[in-house]
Short mmCIF file of C-alpha atoms and ligand atoms in Angstrom, two decimals:
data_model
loop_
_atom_site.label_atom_id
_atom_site.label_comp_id
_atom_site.label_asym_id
_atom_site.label_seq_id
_atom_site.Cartn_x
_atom_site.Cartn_y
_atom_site.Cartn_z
CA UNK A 1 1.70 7.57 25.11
CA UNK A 2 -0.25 4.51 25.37
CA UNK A 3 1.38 1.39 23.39
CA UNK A 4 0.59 -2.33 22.79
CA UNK A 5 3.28 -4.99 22.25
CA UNK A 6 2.66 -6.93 19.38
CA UNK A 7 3.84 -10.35 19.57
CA UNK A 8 4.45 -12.79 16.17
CA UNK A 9 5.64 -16.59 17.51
CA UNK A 10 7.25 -18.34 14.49
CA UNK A 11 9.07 -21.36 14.31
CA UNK A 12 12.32 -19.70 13.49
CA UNK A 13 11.71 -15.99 15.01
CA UNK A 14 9.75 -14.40 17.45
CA UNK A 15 9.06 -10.90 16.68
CA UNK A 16 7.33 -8.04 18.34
CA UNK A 17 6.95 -4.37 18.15
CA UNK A 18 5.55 -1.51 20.55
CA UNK A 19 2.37 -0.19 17.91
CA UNK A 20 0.52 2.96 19.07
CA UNK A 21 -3.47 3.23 18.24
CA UNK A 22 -2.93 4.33 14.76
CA UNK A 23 -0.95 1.61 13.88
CA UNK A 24 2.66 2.92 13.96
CA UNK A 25 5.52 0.43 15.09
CA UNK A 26 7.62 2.92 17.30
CA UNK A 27 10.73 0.12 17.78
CA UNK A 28 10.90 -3.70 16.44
CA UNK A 29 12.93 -6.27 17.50
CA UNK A 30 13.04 -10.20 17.52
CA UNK A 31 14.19 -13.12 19.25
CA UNK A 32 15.24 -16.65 17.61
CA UNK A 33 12.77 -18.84 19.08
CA UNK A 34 14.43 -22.14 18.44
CA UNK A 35 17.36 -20.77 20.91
CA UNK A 36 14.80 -21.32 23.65
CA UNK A 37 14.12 -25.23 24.61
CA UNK A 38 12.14 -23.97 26.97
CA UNK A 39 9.17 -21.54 26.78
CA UNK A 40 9.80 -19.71 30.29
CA UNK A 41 13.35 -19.06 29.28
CA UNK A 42 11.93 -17.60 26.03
CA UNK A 43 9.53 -15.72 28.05
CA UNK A 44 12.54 -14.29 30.52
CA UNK A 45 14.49 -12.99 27.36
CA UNK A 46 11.56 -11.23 26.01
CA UNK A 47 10.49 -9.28 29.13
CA UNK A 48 14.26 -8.52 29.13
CA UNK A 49 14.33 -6.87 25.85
CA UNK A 50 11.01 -5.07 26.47
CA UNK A 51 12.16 -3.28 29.18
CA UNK A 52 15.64 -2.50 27.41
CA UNK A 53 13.45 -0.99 24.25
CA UNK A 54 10.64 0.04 25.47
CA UNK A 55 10.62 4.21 24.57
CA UNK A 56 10.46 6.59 26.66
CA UNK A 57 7.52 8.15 28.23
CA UNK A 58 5.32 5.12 27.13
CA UNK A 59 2.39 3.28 29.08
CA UNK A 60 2.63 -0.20 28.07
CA UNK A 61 -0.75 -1.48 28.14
CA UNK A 62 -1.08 -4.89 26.95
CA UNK A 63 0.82 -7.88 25.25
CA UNK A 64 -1.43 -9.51 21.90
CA UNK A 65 0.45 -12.69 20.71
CA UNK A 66 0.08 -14.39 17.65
CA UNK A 67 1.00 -17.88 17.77
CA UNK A 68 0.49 -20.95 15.34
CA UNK A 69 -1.98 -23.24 17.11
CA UNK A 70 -2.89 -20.31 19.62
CA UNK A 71 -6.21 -20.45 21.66
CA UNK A 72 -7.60 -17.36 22.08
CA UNK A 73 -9.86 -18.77 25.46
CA UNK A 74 -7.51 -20.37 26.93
CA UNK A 75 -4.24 -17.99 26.05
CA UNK A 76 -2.36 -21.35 25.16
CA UNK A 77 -0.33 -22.91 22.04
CA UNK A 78 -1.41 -25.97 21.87
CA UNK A 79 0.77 -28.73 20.01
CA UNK A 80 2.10 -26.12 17.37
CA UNK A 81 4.01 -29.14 15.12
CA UNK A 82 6.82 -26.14 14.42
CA UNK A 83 7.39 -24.59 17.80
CA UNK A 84 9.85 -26.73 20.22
CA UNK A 85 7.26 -26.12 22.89
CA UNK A 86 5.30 -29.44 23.02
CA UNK A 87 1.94 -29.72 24.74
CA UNK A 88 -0.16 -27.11 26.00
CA UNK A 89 1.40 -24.00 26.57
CA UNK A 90 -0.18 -21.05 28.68
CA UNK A 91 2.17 -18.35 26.87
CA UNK A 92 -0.58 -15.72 27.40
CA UNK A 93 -0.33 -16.03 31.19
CA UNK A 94 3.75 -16.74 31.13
CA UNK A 95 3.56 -13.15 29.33
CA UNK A 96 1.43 -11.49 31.63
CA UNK A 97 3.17 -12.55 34.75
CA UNK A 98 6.88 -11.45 33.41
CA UNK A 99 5.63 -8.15 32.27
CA UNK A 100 2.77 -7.31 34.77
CA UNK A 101 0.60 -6.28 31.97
CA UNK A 102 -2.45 -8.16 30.70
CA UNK A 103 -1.99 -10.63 27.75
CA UNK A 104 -4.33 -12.00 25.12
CA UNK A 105 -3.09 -14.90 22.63
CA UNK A 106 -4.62 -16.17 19.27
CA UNK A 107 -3.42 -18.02 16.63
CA UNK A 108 -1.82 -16.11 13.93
CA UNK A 109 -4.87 -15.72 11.11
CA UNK A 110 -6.93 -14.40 13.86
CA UNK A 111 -4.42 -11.77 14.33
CA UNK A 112 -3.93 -10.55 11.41
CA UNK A 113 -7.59 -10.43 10.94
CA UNK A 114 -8.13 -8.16 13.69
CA UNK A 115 -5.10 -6.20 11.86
CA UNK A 116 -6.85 -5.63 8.90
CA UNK A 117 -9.60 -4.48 10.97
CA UNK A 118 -7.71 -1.72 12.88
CA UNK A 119 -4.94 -0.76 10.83
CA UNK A 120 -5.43 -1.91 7.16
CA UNK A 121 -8.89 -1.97 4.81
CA UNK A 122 -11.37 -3.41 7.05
CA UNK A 123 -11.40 -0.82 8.72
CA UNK A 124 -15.10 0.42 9.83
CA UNK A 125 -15.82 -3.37 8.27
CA UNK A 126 -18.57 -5.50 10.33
CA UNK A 127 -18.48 -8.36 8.12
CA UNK A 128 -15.41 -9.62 6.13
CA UNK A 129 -12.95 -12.24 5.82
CA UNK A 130 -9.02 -12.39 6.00
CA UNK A 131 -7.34 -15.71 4.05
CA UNK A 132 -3.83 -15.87 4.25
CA UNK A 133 -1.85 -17.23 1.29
CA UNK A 134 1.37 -18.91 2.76
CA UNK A 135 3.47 -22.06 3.28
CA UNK A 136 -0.70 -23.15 4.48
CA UNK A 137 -4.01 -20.94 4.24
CA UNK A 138 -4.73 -19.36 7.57
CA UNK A 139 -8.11 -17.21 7.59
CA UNK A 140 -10.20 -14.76 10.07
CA UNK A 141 -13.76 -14.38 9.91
CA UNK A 142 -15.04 -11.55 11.37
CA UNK A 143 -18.71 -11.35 11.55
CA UNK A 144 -21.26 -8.91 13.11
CA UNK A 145 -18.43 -6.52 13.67
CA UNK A 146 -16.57 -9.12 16.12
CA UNK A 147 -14.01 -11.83 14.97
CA UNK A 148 -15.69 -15.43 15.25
CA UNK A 149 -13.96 -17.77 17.54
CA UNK A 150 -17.06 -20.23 17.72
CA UNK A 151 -17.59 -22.86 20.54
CA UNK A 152 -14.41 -23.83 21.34
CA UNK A 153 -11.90 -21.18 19.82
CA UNK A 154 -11.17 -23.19 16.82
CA UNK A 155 -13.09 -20.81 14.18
CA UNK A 156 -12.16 -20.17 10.95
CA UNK A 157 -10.14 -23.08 9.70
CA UNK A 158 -11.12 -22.72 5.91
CA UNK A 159 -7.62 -23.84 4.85
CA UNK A 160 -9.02 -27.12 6.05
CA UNK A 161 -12.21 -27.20 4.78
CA UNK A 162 -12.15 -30.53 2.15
CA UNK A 163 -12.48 -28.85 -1.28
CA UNK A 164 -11.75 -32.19 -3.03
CA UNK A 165 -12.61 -35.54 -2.28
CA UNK A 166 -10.11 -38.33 -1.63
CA UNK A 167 -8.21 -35.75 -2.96
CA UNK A 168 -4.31 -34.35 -2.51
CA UNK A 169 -2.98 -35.79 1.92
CA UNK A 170 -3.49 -32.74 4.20
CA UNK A 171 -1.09 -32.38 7.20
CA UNK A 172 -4.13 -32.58 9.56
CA UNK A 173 -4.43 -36.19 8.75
CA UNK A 174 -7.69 -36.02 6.29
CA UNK A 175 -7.62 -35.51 2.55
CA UNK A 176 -8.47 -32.72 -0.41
CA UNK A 177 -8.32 -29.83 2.33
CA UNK A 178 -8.03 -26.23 0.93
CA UNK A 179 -4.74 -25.44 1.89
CA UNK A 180 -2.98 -28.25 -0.25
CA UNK A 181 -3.80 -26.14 -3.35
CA UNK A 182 -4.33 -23.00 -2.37
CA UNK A 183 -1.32 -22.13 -0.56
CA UNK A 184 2.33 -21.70 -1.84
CA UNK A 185 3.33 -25.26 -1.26
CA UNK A 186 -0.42 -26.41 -3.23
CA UNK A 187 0.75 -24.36 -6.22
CA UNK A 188 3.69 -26.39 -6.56
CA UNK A 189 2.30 -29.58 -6.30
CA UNK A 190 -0.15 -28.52 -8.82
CA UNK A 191 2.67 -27.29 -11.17
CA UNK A 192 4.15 -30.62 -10.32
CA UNK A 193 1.30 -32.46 -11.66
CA UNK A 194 0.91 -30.25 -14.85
CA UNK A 195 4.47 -31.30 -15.61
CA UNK A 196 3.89 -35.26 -14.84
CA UNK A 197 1.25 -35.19 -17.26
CA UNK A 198 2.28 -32.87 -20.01
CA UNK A 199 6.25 -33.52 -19.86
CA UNK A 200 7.24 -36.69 -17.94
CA UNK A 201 10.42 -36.13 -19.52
CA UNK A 202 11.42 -32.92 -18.41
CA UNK A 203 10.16 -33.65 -15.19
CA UNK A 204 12.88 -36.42 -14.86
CA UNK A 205 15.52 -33.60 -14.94
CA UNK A 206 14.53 -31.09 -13.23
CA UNK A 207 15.72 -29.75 -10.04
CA UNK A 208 12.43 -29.93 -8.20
CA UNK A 209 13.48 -28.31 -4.65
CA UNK A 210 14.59 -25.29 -6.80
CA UNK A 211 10.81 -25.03 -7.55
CA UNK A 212 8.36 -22.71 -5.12
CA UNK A 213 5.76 -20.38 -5.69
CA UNK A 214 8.08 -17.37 -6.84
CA UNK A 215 9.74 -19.68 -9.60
CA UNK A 216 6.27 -20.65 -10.90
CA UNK A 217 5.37 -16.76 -10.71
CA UNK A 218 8.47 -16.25 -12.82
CA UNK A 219 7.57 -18.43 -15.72
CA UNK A 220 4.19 -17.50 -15.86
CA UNK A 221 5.22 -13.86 -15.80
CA UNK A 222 7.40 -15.29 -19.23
CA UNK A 223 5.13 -17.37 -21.15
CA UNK A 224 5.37 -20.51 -19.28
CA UNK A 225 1.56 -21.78 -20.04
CA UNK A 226 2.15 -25.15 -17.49
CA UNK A 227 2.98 -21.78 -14.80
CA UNK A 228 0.30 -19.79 -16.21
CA UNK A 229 -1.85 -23.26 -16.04
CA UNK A 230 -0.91 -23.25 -12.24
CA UNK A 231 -2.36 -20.49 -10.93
CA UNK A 232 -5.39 -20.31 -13.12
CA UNK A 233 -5.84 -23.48 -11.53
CA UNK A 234 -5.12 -22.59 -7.97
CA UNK A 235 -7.65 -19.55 -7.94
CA UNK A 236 -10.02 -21.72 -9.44
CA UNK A 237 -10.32 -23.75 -6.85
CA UNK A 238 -9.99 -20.71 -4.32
CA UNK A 239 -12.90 -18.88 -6.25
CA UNK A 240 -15.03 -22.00 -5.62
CA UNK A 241 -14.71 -22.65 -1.95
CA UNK A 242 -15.06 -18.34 -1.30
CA UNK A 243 -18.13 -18.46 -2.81
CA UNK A 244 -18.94 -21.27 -0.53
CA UNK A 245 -17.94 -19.67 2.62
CA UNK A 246 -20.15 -16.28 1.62
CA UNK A 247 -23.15 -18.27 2.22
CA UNK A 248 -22.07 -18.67 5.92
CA UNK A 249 -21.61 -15.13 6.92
CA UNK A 250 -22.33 -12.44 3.92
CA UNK A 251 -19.28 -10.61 3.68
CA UNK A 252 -18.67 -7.38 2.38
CA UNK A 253 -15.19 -8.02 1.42
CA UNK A 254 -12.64 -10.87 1.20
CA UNK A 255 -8.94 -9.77 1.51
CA UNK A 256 -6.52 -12.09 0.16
CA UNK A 257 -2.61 -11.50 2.20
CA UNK A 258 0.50 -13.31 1.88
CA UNK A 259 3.18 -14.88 -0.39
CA UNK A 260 0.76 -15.80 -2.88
CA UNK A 261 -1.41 -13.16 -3.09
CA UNK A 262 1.12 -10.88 -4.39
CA UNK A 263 0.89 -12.73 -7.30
CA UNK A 264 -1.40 -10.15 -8.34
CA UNK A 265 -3.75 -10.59 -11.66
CA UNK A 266 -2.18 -13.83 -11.97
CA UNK A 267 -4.00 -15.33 -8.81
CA UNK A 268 -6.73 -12.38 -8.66
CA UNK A 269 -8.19 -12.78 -11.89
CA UNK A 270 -9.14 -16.49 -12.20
CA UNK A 271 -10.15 -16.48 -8.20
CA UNK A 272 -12.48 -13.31 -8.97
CA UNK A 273 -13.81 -15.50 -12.20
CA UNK A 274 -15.02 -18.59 -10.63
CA UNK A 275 -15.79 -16.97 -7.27
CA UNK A 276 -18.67 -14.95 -9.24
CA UNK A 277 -19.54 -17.79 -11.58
CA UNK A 278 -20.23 -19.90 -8.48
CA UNK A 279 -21.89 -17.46 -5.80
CA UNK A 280 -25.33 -17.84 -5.22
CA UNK A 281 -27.52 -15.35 -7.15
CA UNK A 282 -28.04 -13.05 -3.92
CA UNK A 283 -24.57 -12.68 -3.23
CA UNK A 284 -23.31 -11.84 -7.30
CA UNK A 285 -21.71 -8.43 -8.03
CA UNK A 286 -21.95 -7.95 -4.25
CA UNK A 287 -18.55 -9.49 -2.60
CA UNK A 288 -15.32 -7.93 -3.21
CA UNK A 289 -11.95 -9.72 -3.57
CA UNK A 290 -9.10 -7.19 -2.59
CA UNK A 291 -5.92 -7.75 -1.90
CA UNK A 292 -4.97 -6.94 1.78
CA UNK A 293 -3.23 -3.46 2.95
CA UNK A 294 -0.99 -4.17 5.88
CA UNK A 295 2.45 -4.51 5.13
CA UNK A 296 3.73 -7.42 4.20
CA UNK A 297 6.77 -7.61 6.67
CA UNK A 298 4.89 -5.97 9.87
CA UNK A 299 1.07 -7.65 9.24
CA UNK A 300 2.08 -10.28 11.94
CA UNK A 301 3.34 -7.72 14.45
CA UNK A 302 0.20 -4.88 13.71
CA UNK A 303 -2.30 -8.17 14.21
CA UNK A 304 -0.92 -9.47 17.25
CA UNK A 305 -1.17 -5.54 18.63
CA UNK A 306 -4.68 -4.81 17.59
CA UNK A 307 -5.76 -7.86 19.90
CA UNK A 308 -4.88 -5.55 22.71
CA UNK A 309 -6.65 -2.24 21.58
CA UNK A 310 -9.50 -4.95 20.35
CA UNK A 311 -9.74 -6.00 24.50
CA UNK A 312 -10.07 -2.56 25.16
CA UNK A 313 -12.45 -0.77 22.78
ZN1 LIG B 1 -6.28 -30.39 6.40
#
Protein backbone atom coordinates (compact mmCIF):
# COMPACT_ATOMS: atom_id res chain seq x y z
CA UNK A 1 0.00 0.00 0.00
CA UNK A 2 1.47 3.10 -1.23
CA UNK A 3 1.12 6.18 1.35
CA UNK A 4 2.16 9.88 1.53
CA UNK A 5 2.95 11.69 4.80
CA UNK A 6 1.18 14.72 5.10
CA UNK A 7 2.90 17.31 6.98
CA UNK A 8 0.93 20.65 8.66
CA UNK A 9 3.83 23.09 10.44
CA UNK A 10 1.95 25.41 12.86
CA UNK A 11 3.19 27.62 15.32
CA UNK A 12 1.89 25.63 18.20
CA UNK A 13 1.62 21.94 16.54
CA UNK A 14 3.04 20.09 13.91
CA UNK A 15 0.79 17.54 12.58
CA UNK A 16 0.96 14.85 10.01
CA UNK A 17 -0.82 11.81 8.85
CA UNK A 18 0.03 8.73 6.47
CA UNK A 19 -3.08 9.51 3.55
CA UNK A 20 -3.49 6.79 0.88
CA UNK A 21 -4.56 7.98 -2.88
CA UNK A 22 -8.13 8.29 -2.05
CA UNK A 23 -7.65 10.48 0.60
CA UNK A 24 -7.96 8.32 3.76
CA UNK A 25 -5.73 9.26 6.89
CA UNK A 26 -4.72 5.62 7.99
CA UNK A 27 -2.91 7.02 11.53
CA UNK A 28 -2.46 10.85 12.77
CA UNK A 29 -0.29 12.11 15.13
CA UNK A 30 1.44 15.51 16.11
CA UNK A 31 4.32 17.04 17.60
CA UNK A 32 4.42 20.50 19.66
CA UNK A 33 6.58 22.49 17.54
CA UNK A 34 7.51 25.18 19.98
CA UNK A 35 9.29 22.18 22.10
CA UNK A 36 11.86 22.24 19.31
CA UNK A 37 14.39 25.45 19.38
CA UNK A 38 15.87 23.94 16.81
CA UNK A 39 14.50 22.70 13.44
CA UNK A 40 16.89 19.50 13.08
CA UNK A 41 15.88 18.38 16.51
CA UNK A 42 12.25 18.82 15.34
CA UNK A 43 13.14 17.00 12.28
CA UNK A 44 14.88 13.94 14.46
CA UNK A 45 11.58 13.55 16.55
CA UNK A 46 9.45 13.37 13.55
CA UNK A 47 11.36 10.68 11.59
CA UNK A 48 11.22 9.00 15.04
CA UNK A 49 7.55 8.87 15.27
CA UNK A 50 7.17 7.95 11.57
CA UNK A 51 8.89 4.97 11.83
CA UNK A 52 7.12 4.07 15.29
CA UNK A 53 3.52 4.63 13.36
CA UNK A 54 4.04 4.00 10.22
CA UNK A 55 1.41 0.73 9.42
CA UNK A 56 2.25 -2.16 8.40
CA UNK A 57 2.84 -3.35 4.96
CA UNK A 58 3.06 0.34 3.70
CA UNK A 59 5.46 1.95 0.99
CA UNK A 60 6.08 5.33 2.17
CA UNK A 61 6.54 7.34 -0.81
CA UNK A 62 6.93 10.89 -0.17
CA UNK A 63 6.79 13.67 2.60
CA UNK A 64 4.36 17.06 1.35
CA UNK A 65 4.77 19.80 4.06
CA UNK A 66 2.73 22.64 4.58
CA UNK A 67 4.40 25.38 6.23
CA UNK A 68 3.52 29.18 6.81
CA UNK A 69 5.98 31.14 4.67
CA UNK A 70 6.93 27.81 2.73
CA UNK A 71 8.66 28.01 -0.75
CA UNK A 72 7.62 25.51 -2.86
CA UNK A 73 11.17 25.99 -5.25
CA UNK A 74 13.30 26.15 -2.87
CA UNK A 75 11.64 23.54 -0.12
CA UNK A 76 12.38 26.32 2.59
CA UNK A 77 10.35 28.40 5.39
CA UNK A 78 11.48 31.43 5.06
CA UNK A 79 11.10 34.00 8.08
CA UNK A 80 7.67 32.44 9.20
CA UNK A 81 7.05 35.46 12.07
CA UNK A 82 5.25 32.37 14.21
CA UNK A 83 7.65 29.49 13.87
CA UNK A 84 10.88 29.71 16.32
CA UNK A 85 12.89 28.79 13.27
CA UNK A 86 14.35 32.17 12.11
CA UNK A 87 15.85 32.63 8.67
CA UNK A 88 15.75 30.41 5.86
CA UNK A 89 15.00 27.04 6.57
CA UNK A 90 15.53 24.04 4.04
CA UNK A 91 12.85 21.78 5.99
CA UNK A 92 12.05 20.02 2.67
CA UNK A 93 15.61 18.68 2.37
CA UNK A 94 16.06 18.21 6.46
CA UNK A 95 12.88 15.87 5.76
CA UNK A 96 14.12 14.07 2.98
CA UNK A 97 17.47 13.25 4.38
CA UNK A 98 15.98 11.83 7.92
CA UNK A 99 13.45 9.75 6.15
CA UNK A 100 15.20 8.78 2.82
CA UNK A 101 12.12 9.60 0.95
CA UNK A 102 11.65 12.59 -1.35
CA UNK A 103 10.09 15.82 0.12
CA UNK A 104 8.20 18.71 -1.40
CA UNK A 105 7.28 21.92 0.85
CA UNK A 106 4.73 24.81 0.19
CA UNK A 107 3.22 27.16 2.19
CA UNK A 108 0.04 26.16 3.74
CA UNK A 109 -2.82 27.79 1.17
CA UNK A 110 -1.02 26.08 -1.55
CA UNK A 111 -1.61 22.91 0.20
CA UNK A 112 -4.74 22.90 0.87
CA UNK A 113 -5.40 23.99 -2.61
CA UNK A 114 -3.94 21.03 -4.08
CA UNK A 115 -6.28 19.24 -1.31
CA UNK A 116 -9.28 20.42 -2.64
CA UNK A 117 -8.05 19.32 -5.87
CA UNK A 118 -7.44 15.62 -4.99
CA UNK A 119 -9.56 14.87 -2.21
CA UNK A 120 -12.39 17.49 -1.83
CA UNK A 121 -14.65 19.44 -4.77
CA UNK A 122 -12.13 20.46 -7.19
CA UNK A 123 -11.75 17.54 -8.07
CA UNK A 124 -11.47 17.01 -12.07
CA UNK A 125 -11.27 21.14 -11.67
CA UNK A 126 -8.63 22.91 -14.17
CA UNK A 127 -9.38 26.28 -13.08
CA UNK A 128 -10.46 27.35 -9.53
CA UNK A 129 -9.49 29.10 -6.52
CA UNK A 130 -9.07 28.09 -2.74
CA UNK A 131 -9.30 31.32 -0.07
CA UNK A 132 -8.87 30.43 3.31
CA UNK A 133 -10.85 32.27 5.99
CA UNK A 134 -8.64 32.27 9.22
CA UNK A 135 -6.71 34.23 11.86
CA UNK A 136 -5.36 35.83 7.91
CA UNK A 137 -6.70 34.90 4.27
CA UNK A 138 -4.41 32.37 2.69
CA UNK A 139 -5.50 31.40 -1.04
CA UNK A 140 -4.43 28.82 -4.00
CA UNK A 141 -4.92 29.52 -7.48
CA UNK A 142 -4.89 26.82 -9.58
CA UNK A 143 -5.00 27.56 -13.18
CA UNK A 144 -4.78 25.49 -16.43
CA UNK A 145 -5.18 22.41 -14.34
CA UNK A 146 -1.75 23.17 -12.37
CA UNK A 147 -1.48 25.31 -9.11
CA UNK A 148 0.24 28.80 -9.96
CA UNK A 149 3.41 29.44 -8.15
CA UNK A 150 4.48 32.36 -10.60
CA UNK A 151 8.13 33.65 -10.97
CA UNK A 152 9.43 33.31 -7.83
CA UNK A 153 7.04 30.94 -5.76
CA UNK A 154 5.24 33.70 -4.12
CA UNK A 155 1.75 33.22 -6.08
CA UNK A 156 -1.39 33.72 -4.82
CA UNK A 157 -1.16 36.22 -2.02
CA UNK A 158 -4.78 37.71 -2.43
CA UNK A 159 -5.06 38.17 1.36
CA UNK A 160 -2.64 40.92 0.56
CA UNK A 161 -3.90 42.37 -2.29
CA UNK A 162 -4.81 46.33 -1.06
CA UNK A 163 -8.65 46.35 -1.20
CA UNK A 164 -8.74 49.77 0.53
CA UNK A 165 -6.66 52.62 0.34
CA UNK A 166 -4.74 54.11 3.26
CA UNK A 167 -6.96 51.89 4.73
CA UNK A 168 -6.97 49.43 8.08
CA UNK A 169 -2.29 48.52 8.97
CA UNK A 170 -1.59 45.08 7.43
CA UNK A 171 1.08 42.89 9.17
CA UNK A 172 3.14 42.93 5.92
CA UNK A 173 3.95 46.49 6.57
CA UNK A 174 1.51 48.23 3.79
CA UNK A 175 -2.08 49.29 4.35
CA UNK A 176 -5.99 48.28 3.38
CA UNK A 177 -4.78 44.60 2.43
CA UNK A 178 -7.58 41.96 2.13
CA UNK A 179 -6.89 39.98 4.96
CA UNK A 180 -7.51 42.82 7.63
CA UNK A 181 -11.26 42.46 6.86
CA UNK A 182 -11.76 39.47 5.49
CA UNK A 183 -10.36 37.15 7.90
CA UNK A 184 -11.53 36.30 11.52
CA UNK A 185 -9.41 38.90 13.18
CA UNK A 186 -10.87 41.73 10.15
CA UNK A 187 -14.39 40.83 11.30
CA UNK A 188 -13.67 41.94 14.63
CA UNK A 189 -12.12 45.00 13.97
CA UNK A 190 -14.97 45.77 11.78
CA UNK A 191 -17.47 44.88 14.59
CA UNK A 192 -15.19 47.04 16.63
CA UNK A 193 -15.74 49.97 14.52
CA UNK A 194 -19.59 49.44 14.16
CA UNK A 195 -19.64 49.69 17.95
CA UNK A 196 -17.27 52.99 18.15
CA UNK A 197 -19.60 54.63 15.98
CA UNK A 198 -23.03 53.43 16.90
CA UNK A 199 -22.42 52.87 20.84
CA UNK A 200 -19.27 54.59 22.19
CA UNK A 201 -20.78 53.87 25.38
CA UNK A 202 -21.12 50.35 25.44
CA UNK A 203 -17.97 50.02 23.87
CA UNK A 204 -16.33 51.57 27.05
CA UNK A 205 -17.50 48.42 28.97
CA UNK A 206 -17.10 45.81 27.18
CA UNK A 207 -14.75 43.01 27.51
CA UNK A 208 -13.18 43.32 24.09
CA UNK A 209 -10.63 40.19 24.17
CA UNK A 210 -13.82 38.12 24.91
CA UNK A 211 -14.80 39.23 21.33
CA UNK A 212 -13.74 36.88 18.07
CA UNK A 213 -15.39 35.78 15.14
CA UNK A 214 -17.61 32.99 16.88
CA UNK A 215 -19.02 35.68 19.43
CA UNK A 216 -19.94 38.00 16.53
CA UNK A 217 -21.50 34.77 14.76
CA UNK A 218 -23.46 34.33 17.96
CA UNK A 219 -25.17 37.66 18.05
CA UNK A 220 -25.86 37.82 14.62
CA UNK A 221 -27.34 34.35 14.78
CA UNK A 222 -29.70 36.39 17.74
CA UNK A 223 -30.64 39.60 16.34
CA UNK A 224 -27.58 41.52 16.97
CA UNK A 225 -27.90 43.97 13.72
CA UNK A 226 -24.11 45.71 14.63
CA UNK A 227 -23.11 41.45 14.25
CA UNK A 228 -25.38 41.02 11.45
CA UNK A 229 -23.83 44.56 10.13
CA UNK A 230 -20.37 42.76 10.42
CA UNK A 231 -20.45 40.21 8.20
CA UNK A 232 -22.66 41.77 5.60
CA UNK A 233 -19.87 44.01 5.63
CA UNK A 234 -17.02 41.60 5.54
CA UNK A 235 -18.43 39.61 2.42
CA UNK A 236 -18.96 42.76 0.87
CA UNK A 237 -15.76 43.57 0.62
CA UNK A 238 -14.79 39.80 -0.14
CA UNK A 239 -17.46 39.78 -3.05
CA UNK A 240 -15.65 42.82 -4.50
CA UNK A 241 -12.05 41.81 -4.63
CA UNK A 242 -13.35 37.88 -6.04
CA UNK A 243 -14.80 39.43 -8.72
CA UNK A 244 -11.58 41.18 -9.23
CA UNK A 245 -9.39 38.24 -9.14
CA UNK A 246 -11.87 36.28 -11.86
CA UNK A 247 -10.61 38.59 -14.39
CA UNK A 248 -7.06 37.14 -13.87
CA UNK A 249 -7.67 33.52 -14.38
CA UNK A 250 -11.57 32.59 -15.19
CA UNK A 251 -12.44 30.26 -12.63
CA UNK A 252 -14.97 27.81 -12.56
CA UNK A 253 -15.38 27.80 -8.92
CA UNK A 254 -14.22 29.69 -5.80
CA UNK A 255 -14.24 27.60 -2.53
CA UNK A 256 -14.33 29.51 0.54
CA UNK A 257 -12.55 27.11 3.83
CA UNK A 258 -11.90 27.97 7.27
CA UNK A 259 -13.14 29.53 10.57
CA UNK A 260 -15.10 32.01 8.84
CA UNK A 261 -16.53 30.37 6.21
CA UNK A 262 -18.57 28.23 8.33
CA UNK A 263 -20.40 31.09 8.99
CA UNK A 264 -22.56 29.88 6.39
CA UNK A 265 -25.48 32.25 4.76
CA UNK A 266 -24.28 34.78 7.04
CA UNK A 267 -20.87 35.29 5.12
CA UNK A 268 -22.15 33.41 1.82
CA UNK A 269 -24.95 35.45 1.01
CA UNK A 270 -23.67 39.08 0.99
CA UNK A 271 -20.13 37.72 -0.63
CA UNK A 272 -22.31 35.90 -3.45
CA UNK A 273 -24.33 39.48 -3.72
CA UNK A 274 -21.64 41.87 -4.44
CA UNK A 275 -19.35 39.31 -6.09
CA UNK A 276 -22.14 39.13 -8.99
CA UNK A 277 -23.06 42.79 -8.82
CA UNK A 278 -19.39 43.56 -9.51
CA UNK A 279 -18.12 40.80 -12.08
CA UNK A 280 -17.60 41.83 -15.39
CA UNK A 281 -20.53 41.03 -17.74
CA UNK A 282 -18.64 37.86 -19.28
CA UNK A 283 -18.01 36.31 -16.14
CA UNK A 284 -21.98 36.89 -14.46
CA UNK A 285 -24.03 33.77 -13.57
CA UNK A 286 -20.85 31.89 -14.52
CA UNK A 287 -18.53 31.64 -11.17
CA UNK A 288 -19.60 29.64 -8.32
CA UNK A 289 -18.98 30.44 -4.62
CA UNK A 290 -19.05 27.05 -2.60
CA UNK A 291 -18.04 26.40 0.47
CA UNK A 292 -15.03 23.94 0.61
CA UNK A 293 -15.40 19.95 1.30
CA UNK A 294 -12.34 18.78 3.14
CA UNK A 295 -12.70 18.45 6.65
CA UNK A 296 -12.21 21.01 8.68
CA UNK A 297 -9.75 19.35 11.25
CA UNK A 298 -7.69 17.13 8.56
CA UNK A 299 -7.71 19.90 5.37
CA UNK A 300 -4.09 20.82 6.50
CA UNK A 301 -2.88 17.22 6.73
CA UNK A 302 -4.93 15.90 3.19
CA UNK A 303 -3.18 19.25 1.45
CA UNK A 304 0.19 18.77 2.58
CA UNK A 305 -0.29 14.86 1.23
CA UNK A 306 -1.71 15.59 -2.14
CA UNK A 307 1.63 17.61 -2.87
CA UNK A 308 3.21 14.21 -2.99
CA UNK A 309 0.67 12.27 -5.25
CA UNK A 310 0.59 15.90 -7.18
CA UNK A 311 4.78 15.20 -7.85
CA UNK A 312 3.86 12.02 -9.04
CA UNK A 313 0.83 12.07 -11.35
ZN1 LIG B 1 -0.76 42.88 3.87
Amino acid sequence: MKLAIGVDIGGTNASFGFVDRNGKILLKDYLVTTDFPDVKDFVKAMAKRVSELRPPNSELIGTGIGAPNGNYFHGTVENAPNLKWKGIVPLAKLFSEALNIPAVLTNDANAATLGEMFFGGAKGMKDFIFITLGTGLGSGIVANGQLIYGHDGFAGELGHTIIIQHGRQCGCGRKGCLEQYCSATGIVKTYFEILRSEHPDLMKTIDTDKIDARYIFDRALNGDEDAFYAFNYTGELLGFALANSVAHTSPETIFLFGGLSQAGELLFNPTILSFEKNLLHNYKGKVKILPSSLPENDAAILGAASLVWNEIE
